[in-house]
PDB file of C-alpha atoms in Angstrom:
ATOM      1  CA  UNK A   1     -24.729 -19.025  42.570  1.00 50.00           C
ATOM      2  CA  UNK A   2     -21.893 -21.522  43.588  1.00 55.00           C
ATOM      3  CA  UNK A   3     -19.897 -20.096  47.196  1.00 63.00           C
ATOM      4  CA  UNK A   4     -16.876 -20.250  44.526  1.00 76.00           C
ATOM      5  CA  UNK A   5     -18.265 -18.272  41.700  1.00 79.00           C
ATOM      6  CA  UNK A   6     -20.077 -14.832  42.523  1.00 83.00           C
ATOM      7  CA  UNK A   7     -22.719 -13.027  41.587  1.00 88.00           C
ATOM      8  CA  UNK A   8     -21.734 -11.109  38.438  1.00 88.00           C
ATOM      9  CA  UNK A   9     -21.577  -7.211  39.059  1.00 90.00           C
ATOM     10  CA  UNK A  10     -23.215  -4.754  35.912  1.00 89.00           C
ATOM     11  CA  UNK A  11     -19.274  -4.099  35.492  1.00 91.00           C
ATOM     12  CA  UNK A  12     -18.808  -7.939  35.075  1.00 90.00           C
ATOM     13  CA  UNK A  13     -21.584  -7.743  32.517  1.00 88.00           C
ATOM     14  CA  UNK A  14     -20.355  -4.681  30.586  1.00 89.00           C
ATOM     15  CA  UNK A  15     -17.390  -5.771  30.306  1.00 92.00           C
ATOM     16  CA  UNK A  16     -18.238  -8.861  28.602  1.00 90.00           C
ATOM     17  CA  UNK A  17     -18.682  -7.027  25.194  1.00 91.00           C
ATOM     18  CA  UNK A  18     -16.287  -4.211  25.384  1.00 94.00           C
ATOM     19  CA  UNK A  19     -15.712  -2.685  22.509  1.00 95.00           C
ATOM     20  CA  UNK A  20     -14.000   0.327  20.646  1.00 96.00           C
ATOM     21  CA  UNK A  21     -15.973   0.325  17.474  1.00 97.00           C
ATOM     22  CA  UNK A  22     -18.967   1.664  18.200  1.00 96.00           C
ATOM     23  CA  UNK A  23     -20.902   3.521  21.311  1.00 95.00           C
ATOM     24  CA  UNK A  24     -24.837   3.124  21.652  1.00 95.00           C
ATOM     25  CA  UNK A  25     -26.685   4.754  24.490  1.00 95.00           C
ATOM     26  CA  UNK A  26     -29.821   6.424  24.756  1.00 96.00           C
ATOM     27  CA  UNK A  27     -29.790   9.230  21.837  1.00 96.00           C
ATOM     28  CA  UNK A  28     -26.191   7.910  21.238  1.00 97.00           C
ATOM     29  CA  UNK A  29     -24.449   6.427  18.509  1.00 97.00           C
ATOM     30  CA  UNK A  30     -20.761   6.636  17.993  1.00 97.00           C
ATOM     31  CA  UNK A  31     -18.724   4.780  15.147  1.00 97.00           C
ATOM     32  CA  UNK A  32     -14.582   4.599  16.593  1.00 97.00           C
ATOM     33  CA  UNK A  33     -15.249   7.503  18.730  1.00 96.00           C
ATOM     34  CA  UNK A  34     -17.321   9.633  15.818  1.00 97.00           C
ATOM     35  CA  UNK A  35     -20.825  10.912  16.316  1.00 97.00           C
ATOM     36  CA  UNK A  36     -22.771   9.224  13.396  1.00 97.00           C
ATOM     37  CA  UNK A  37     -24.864  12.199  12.839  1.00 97.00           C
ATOM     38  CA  UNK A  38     -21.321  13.693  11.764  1.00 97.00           C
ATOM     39  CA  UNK A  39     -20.811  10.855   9.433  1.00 97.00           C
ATOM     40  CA  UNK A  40     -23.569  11.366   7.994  1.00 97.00           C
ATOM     41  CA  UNK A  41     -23.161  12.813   4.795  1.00 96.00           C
ATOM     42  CA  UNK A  42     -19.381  13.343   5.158  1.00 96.00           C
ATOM     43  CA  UNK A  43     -18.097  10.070   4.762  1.00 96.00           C
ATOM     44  CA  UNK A  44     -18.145   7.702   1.976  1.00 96.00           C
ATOM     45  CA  UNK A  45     -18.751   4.117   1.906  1.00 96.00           C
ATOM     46  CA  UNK A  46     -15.026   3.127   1.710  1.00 97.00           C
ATOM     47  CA  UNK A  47     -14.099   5.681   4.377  1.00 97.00           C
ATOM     48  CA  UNK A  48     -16.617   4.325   6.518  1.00 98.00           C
ATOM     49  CA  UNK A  49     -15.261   0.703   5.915  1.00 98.00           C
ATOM     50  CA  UNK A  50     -11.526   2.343   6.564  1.00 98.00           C
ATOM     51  CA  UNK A  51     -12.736   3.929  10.017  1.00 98.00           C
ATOM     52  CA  UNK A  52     -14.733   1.019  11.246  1.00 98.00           C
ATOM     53  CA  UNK A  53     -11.579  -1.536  10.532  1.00 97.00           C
ATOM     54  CA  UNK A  54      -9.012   0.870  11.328  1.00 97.00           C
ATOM     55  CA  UNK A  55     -10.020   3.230  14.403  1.00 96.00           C
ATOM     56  CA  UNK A  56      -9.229   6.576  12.436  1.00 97.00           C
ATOM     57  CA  UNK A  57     -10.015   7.907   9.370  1.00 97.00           C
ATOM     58  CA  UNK A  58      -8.339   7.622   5.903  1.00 97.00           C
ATOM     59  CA  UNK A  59      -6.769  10.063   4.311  1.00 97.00           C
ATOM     60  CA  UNK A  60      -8.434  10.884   0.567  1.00 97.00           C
ATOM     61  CA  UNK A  61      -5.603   8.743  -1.004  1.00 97.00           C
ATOM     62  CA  UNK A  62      -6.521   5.864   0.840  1.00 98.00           C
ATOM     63  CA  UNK A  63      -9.786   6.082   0.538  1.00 97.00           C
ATOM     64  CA  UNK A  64      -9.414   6.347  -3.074  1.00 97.00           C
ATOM     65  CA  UNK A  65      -7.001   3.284  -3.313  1.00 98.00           C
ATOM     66  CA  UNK A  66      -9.863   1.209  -1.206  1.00 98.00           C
ATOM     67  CA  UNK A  67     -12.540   2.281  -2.960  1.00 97.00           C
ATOM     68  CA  UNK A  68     -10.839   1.308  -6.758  1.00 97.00           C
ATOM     69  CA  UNK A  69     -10.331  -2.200  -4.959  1.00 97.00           C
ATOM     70  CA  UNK A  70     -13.645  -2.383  -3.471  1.00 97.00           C
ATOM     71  CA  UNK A  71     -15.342  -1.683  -7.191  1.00 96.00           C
ATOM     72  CA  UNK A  72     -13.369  -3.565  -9.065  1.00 94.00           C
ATOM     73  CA  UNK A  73     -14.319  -7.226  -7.616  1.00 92.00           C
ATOM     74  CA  UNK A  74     -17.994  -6.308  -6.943  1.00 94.00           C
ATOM     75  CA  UNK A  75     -19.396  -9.189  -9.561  1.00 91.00           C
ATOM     76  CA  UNK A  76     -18.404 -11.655 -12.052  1.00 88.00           C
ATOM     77  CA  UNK A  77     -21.499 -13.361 -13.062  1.00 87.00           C
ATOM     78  CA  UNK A  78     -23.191 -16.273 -12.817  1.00 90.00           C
ATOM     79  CA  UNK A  79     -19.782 -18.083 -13.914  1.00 87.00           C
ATOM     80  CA  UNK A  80     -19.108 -17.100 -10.250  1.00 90.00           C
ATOM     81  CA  UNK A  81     -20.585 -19.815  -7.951  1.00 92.00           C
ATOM     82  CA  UNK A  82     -21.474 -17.852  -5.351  1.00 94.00           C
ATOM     83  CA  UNK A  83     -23.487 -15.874  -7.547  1.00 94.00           C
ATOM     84  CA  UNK A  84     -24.869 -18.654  -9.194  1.00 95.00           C
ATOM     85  CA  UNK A  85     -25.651 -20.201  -6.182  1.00 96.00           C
ATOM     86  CA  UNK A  86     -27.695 -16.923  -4.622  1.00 96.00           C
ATOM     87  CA  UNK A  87     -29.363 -16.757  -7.891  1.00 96.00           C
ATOM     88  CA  UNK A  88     -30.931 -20.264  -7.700  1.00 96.00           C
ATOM     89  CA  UNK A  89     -31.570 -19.753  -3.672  1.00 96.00           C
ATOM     90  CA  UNK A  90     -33.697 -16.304  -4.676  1.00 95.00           C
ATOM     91  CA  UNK A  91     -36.013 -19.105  -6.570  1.00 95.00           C
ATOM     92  CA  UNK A  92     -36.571 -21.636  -3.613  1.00 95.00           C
ATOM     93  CA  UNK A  93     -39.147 -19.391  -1.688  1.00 91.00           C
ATOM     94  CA  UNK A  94     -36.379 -18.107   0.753  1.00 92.00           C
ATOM     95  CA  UNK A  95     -36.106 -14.141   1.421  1.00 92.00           C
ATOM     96  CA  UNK A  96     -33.465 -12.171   0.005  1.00 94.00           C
ATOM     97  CA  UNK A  97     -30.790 -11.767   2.935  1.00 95.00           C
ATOM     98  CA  UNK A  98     -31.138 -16.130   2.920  1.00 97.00           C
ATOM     99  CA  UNK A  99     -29.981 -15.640  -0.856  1.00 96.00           C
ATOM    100  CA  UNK A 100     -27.283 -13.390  -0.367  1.00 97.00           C
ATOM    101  CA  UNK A 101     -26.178 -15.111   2.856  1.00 97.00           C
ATOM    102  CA  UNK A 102     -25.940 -18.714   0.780  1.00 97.00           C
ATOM    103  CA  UNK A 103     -24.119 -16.951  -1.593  1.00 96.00           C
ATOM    104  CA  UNK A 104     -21.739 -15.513   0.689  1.00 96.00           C
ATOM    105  CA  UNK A 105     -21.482 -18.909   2.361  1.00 95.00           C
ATOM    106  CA  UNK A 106     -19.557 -20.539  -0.866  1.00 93.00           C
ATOM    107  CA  UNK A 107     -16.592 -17.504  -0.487  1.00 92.00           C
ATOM    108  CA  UNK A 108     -14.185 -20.045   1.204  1.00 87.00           C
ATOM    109  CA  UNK A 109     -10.444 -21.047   0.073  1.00 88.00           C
ATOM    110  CA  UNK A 110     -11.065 -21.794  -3.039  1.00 85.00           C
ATOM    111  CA  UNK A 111     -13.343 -18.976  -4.113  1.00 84.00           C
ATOM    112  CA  UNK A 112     -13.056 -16.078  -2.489  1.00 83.00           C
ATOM    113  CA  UNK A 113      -9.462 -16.983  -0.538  1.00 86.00           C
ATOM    114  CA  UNK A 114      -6.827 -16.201  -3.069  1.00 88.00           C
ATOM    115  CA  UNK A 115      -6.612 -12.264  -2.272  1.00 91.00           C
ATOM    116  CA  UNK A 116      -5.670 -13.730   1.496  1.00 93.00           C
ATOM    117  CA  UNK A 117      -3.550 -16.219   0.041  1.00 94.00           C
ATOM    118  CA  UNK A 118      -2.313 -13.760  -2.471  1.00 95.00           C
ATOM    119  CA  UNK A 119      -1.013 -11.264   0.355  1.00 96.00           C
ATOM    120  CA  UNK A 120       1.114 -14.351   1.785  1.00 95.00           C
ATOM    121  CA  UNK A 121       2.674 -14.990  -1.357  1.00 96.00           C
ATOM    122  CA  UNK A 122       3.555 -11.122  -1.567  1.00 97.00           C
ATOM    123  CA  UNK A 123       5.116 -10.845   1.890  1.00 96.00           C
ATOM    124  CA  UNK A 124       6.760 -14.091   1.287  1.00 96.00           C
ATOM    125  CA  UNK A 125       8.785 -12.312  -1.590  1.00 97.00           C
ATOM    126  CA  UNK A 126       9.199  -8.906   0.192  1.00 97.00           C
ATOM    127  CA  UNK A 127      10.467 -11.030   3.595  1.00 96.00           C
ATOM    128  CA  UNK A 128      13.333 -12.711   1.315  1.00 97.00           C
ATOM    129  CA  UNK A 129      14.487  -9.820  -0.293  1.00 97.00           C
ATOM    130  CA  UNK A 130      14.411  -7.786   2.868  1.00 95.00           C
ATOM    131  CA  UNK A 131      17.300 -10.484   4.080  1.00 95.00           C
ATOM    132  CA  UNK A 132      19.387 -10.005   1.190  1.00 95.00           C
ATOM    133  CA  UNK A 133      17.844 -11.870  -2.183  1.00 95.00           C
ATOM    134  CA  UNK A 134      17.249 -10.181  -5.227  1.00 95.00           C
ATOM    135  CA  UNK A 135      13.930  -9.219  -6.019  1.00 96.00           C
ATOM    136  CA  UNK A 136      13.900 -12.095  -8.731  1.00 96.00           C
ATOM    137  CA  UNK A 137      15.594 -14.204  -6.614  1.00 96.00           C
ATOM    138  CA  UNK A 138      13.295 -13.773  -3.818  1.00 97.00           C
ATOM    139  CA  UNK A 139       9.947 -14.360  -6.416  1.00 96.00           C
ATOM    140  CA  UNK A 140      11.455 -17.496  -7.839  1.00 95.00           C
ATOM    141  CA  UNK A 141      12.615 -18.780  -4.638  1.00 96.00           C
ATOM    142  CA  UNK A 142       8.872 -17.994  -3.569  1.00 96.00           C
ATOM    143  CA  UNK A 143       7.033 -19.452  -6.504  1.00 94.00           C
ATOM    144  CA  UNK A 144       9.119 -22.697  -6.239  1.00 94.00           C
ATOM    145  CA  UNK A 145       7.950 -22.739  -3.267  1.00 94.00           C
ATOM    146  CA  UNK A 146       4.476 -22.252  -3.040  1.00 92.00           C
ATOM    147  CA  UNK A 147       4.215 -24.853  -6.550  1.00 90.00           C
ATOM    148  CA  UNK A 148       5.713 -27.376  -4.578  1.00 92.00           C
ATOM    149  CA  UNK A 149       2.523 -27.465  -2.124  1.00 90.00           C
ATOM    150  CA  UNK A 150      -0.363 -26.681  -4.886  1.00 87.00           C
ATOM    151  CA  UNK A 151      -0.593 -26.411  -8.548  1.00 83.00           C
ATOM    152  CA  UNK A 152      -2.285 -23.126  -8.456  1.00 84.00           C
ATOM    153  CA  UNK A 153      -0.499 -19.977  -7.129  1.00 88.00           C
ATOM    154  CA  UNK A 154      -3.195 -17.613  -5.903  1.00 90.00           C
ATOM    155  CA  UNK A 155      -3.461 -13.865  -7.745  1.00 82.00           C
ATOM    156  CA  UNK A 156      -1.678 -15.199 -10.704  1.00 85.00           C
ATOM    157  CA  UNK A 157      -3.915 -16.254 -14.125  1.00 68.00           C
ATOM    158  CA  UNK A 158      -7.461 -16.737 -14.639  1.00 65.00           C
ATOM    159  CA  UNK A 159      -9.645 -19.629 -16.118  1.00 69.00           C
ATOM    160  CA  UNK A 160     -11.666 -17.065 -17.772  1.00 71.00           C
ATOM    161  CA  UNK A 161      -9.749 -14.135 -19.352  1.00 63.00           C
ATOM    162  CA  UNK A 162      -6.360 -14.537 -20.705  1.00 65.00           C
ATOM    163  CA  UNK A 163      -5.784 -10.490 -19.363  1.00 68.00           C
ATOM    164  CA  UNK A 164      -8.033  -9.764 -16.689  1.00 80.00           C
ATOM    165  CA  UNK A 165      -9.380  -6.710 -17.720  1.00 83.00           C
ATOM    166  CA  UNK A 166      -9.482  -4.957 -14.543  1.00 85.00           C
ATOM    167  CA  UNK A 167      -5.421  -5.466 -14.090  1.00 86.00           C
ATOM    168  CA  UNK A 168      -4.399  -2.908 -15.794  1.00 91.00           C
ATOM    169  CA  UNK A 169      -6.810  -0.038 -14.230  1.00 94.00           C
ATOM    170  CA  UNK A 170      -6.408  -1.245 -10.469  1.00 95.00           C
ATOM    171  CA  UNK A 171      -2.586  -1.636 -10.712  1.00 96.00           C
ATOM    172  CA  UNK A 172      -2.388   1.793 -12.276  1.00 97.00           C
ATOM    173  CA  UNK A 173      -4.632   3.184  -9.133  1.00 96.00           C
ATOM    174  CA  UNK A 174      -1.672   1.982  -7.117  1.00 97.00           C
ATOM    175  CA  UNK A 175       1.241   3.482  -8.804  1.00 97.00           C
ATOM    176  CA  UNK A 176      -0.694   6.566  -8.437  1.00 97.00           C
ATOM    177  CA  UNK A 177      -1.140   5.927  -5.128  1.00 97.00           C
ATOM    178  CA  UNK A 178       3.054   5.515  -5.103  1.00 97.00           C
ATOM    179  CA  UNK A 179       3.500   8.594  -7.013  1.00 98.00           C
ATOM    180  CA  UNK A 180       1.516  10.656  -4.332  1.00 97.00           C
ATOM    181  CA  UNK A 181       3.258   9.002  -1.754  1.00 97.00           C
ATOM    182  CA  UNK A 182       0.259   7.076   0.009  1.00 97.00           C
ATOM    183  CA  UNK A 183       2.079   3.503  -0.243  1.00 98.00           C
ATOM    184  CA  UNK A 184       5.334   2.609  -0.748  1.00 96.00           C
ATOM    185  CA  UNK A 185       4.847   0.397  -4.138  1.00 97.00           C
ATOM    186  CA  UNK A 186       6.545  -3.217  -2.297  1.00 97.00           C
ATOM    187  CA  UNK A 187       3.839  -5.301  -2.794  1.00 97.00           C
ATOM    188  CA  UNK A 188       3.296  -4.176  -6.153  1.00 97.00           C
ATOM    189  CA  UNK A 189       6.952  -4.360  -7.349  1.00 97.00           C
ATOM    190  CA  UNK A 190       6.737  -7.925  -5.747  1.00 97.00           C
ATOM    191  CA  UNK A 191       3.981  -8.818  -7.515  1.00 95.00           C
ATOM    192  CA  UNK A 192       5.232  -7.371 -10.630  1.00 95.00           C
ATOM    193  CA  UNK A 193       8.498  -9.529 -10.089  1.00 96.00           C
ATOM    194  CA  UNK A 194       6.274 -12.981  -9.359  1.00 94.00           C
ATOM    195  CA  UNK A 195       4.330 -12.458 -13.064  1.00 91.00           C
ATOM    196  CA  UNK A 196       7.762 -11.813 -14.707  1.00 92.00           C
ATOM    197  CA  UNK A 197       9.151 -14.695 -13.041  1.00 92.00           C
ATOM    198  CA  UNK A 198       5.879 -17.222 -14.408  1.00 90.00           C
ATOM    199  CA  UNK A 199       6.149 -15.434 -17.649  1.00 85.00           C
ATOM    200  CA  UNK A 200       9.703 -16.826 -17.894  1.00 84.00           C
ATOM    201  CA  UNK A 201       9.691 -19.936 -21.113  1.00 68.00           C
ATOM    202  CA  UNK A 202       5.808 -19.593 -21.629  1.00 72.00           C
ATOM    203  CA  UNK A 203       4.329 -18.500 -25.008  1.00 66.00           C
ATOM    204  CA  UNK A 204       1.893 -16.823 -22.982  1.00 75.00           C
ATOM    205  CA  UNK A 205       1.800 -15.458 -19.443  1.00 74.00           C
ATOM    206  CA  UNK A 206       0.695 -15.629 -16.417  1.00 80.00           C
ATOM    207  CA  UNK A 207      -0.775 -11.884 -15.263  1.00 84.00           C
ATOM    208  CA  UNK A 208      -1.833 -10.711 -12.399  1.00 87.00           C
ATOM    209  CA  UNK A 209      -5.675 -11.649 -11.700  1.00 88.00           C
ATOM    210  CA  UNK A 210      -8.197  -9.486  -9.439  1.00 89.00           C
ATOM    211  CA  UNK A 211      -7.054 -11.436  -6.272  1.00 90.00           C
ATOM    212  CA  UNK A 212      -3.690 -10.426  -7.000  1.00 92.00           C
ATOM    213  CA  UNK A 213      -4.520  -6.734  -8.090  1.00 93.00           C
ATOM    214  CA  UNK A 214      -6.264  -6.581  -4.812  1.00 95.00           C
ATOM    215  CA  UNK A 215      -4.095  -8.361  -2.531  1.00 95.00           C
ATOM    216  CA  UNK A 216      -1.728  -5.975  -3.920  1.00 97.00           C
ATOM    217  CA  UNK A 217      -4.053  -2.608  -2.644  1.00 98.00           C
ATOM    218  CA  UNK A 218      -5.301  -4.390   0.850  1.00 97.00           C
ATOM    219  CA  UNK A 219      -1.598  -5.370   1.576  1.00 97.00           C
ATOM    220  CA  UNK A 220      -0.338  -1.690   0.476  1.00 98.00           C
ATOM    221  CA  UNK A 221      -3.077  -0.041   2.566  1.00 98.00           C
ATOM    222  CA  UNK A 222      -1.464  -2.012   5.773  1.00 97.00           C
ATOM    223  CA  UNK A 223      -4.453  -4.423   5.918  1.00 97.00           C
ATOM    224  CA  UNK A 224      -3.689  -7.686   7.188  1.00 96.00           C
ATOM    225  CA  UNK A 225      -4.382 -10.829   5.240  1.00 94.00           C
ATOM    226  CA  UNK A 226      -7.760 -12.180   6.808  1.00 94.00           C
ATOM    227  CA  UNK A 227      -9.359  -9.180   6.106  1.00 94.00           C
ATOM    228  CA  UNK A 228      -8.534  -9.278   2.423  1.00 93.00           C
ATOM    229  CA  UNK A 229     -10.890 -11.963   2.305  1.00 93.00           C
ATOM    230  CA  UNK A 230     -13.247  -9.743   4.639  1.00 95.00           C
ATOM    231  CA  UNK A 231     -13.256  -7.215   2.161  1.00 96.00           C
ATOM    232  CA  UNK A 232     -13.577  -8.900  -0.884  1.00 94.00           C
ATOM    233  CA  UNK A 233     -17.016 -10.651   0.924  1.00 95.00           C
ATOM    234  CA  UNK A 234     -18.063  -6.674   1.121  1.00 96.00           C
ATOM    235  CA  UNK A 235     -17.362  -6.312  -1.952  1.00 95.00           C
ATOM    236  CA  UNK A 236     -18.889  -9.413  -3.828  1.00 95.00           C
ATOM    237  CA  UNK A 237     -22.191  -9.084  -1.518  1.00 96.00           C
ATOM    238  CA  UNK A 238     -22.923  -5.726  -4.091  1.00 97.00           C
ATOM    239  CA  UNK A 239     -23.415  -8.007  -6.733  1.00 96.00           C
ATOM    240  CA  UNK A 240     -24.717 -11.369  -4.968  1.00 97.00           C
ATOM    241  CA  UNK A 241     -27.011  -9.264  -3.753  1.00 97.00           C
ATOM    242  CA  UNK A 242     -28.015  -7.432  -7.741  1.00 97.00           C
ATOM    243  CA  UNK A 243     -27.936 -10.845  -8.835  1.00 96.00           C
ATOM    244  CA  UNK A 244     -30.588 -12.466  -6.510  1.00 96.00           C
ATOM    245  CA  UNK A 245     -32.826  -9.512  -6.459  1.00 96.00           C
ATOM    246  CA  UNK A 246     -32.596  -9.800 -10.616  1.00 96.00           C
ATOM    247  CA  UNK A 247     -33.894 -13.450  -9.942  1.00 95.00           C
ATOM    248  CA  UNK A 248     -36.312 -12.821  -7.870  1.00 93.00           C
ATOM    249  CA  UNK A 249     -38.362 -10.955 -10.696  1.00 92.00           C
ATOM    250  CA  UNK A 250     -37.722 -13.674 -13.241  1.00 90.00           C
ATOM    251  CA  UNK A 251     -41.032 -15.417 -12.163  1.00 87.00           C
ATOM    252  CA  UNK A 252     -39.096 -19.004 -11.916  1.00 89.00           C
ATOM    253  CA  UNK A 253     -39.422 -21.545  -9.295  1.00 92.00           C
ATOM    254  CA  UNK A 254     -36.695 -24.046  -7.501  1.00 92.00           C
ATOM    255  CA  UNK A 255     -34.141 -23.264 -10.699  1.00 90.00           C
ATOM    256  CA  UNK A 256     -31.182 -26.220 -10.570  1.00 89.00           C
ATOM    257  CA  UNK A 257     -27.859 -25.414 -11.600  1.00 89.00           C
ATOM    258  CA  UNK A 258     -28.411 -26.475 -15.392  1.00 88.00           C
ATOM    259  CA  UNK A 259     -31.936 -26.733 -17.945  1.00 88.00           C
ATOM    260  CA  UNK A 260     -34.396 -29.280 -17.023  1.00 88.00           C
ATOM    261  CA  UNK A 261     -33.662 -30.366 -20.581  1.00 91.00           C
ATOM    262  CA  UNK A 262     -29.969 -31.149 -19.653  1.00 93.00           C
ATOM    263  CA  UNK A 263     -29.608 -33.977 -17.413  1.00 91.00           C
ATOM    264  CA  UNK A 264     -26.694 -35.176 -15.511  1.00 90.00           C
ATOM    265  CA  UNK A 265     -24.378 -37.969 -17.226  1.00 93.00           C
ATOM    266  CA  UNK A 266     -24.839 -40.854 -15.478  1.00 91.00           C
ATOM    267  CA  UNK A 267     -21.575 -43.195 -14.917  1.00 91.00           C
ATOM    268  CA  UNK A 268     -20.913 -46.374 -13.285  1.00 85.00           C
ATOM    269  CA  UNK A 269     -19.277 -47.517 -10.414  1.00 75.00           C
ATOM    270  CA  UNK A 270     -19.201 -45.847  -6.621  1.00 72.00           C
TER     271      UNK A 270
END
């Protein structure tokens, strides 16, 4: 070693991945300070996910609230590019984690990023009325805002469904969740107030899509944004990962994104 640097000490070396998630020693495992053979068996999936993230465990409301959110954006089908994507990987000879892990790979900004986005937006609203504005005020002041950068507002419509049909079910999981006093319902009226706001001069509206339904639950819970698109990665991976197993028993080899009877138009120029 250099006379300026010196030799490392064990401490040096444990310390360089500290941690307070998880403890494992000899006939030792601890998850945020819990013995995993009391976990075992007592937790569920969504607690487990609360407790890992958060350091303590959630009460039964919130893991109720999580859970809802966690099921409803578990799979959309092969419209879905990642699952598309994970479904044609499965038939290139590659194991199954590689197919789940390319589709996971495609959840970026565009797909996969509007829950994150979505939570932005929200506090956004809740921010301007907190100084004074309206609640209207506050959503069209937001919305202006937001359009004047993109086109697209995330959370709000769908290309698919003119109602998503899992609004109405997740949104009524959080006013539960407001009755029984486990969140206090600002995120959701703010939403509420952004959809009546684009609804304003349309023939039809603009409702609240699953990235907005969830964005709604994460940002309730107290989750911050990035891990809204964490979660909804956990989520999707359920049915990336139904998906490419599905394919794998198919029986077809190196399957492209359309028929081999379709073939690409072919245009001119660069």
């Amino acid at each position: 070693m250099s006379q300026d640097r010196p030799e490392p000490t064990v401490r040096d070396v444990s310390d360089w991945w500290a941690t307070s998630v998880s403890r494992v020693e000899p006939n030792r495992i601890e998850l945020r300070g819990h013995p995993v053979q009391d976990l075992i068996g007592s937790i569920s999936f969504a607690g487990i996910i609360w407790l890992m993230l958060r350091g303590e465990r959630a009460t039964p409301g919130q893991e109720r609230l999580l859970e809802a959110a966690l099921v409803s954006s578990v799979d959309h089908g092969p419209h879905a590019p990642s699952i598309a994507v994970a479904r044609m990987a499965a038939t290139c000879g590659i194991g199954l984690n590689n197919a789940v892990a390319t589709g996971v790979n495609l959840l970026g900004d565009v797909h996969g990023g509007a829950g994150e986005q979505c939570m932005t937006l929200l506090d956004d609203v809740r921010r301007l009325h907190r100084d004074g504005a309206g609640l209207t005020d506050a959503a069209e002041t937001t919305v202006a805002s937001w359009r004047a950068r993109s086109k697209y507002l995330p959370g709000f419509g769908h290309r698919f469904h003119s109602v998503d049909p899992r609004r109405d079910p997740l949104l009524a999981q959080v006013r539960q969740a407001v009755a029984d006093r486990v969140v206090d319902g600002s995120h959701l009226r703010a939403a509420h107030a952004v959809e009546r706001v684009l609804a304003e001069g349309r023939t039809r509206p603009v409702p609240i899509n699953i990235d907005g339904c969830t964005a709604v639950v994460y940002a309730e819970l107290g989750f911050p944004p990035p891990l809204a698109r964490g979660l909804f990665v956990l989520s999707r991976s359920v049915g990336i990962l139904a998906h490419a197993w599905e394919e794998t028993g198919q029986g077809r080899r190196n399957k492209g994104p359309m028929p081999p009877s379709i073939l690409p138009t072919f245009t001119d120029g660069p």
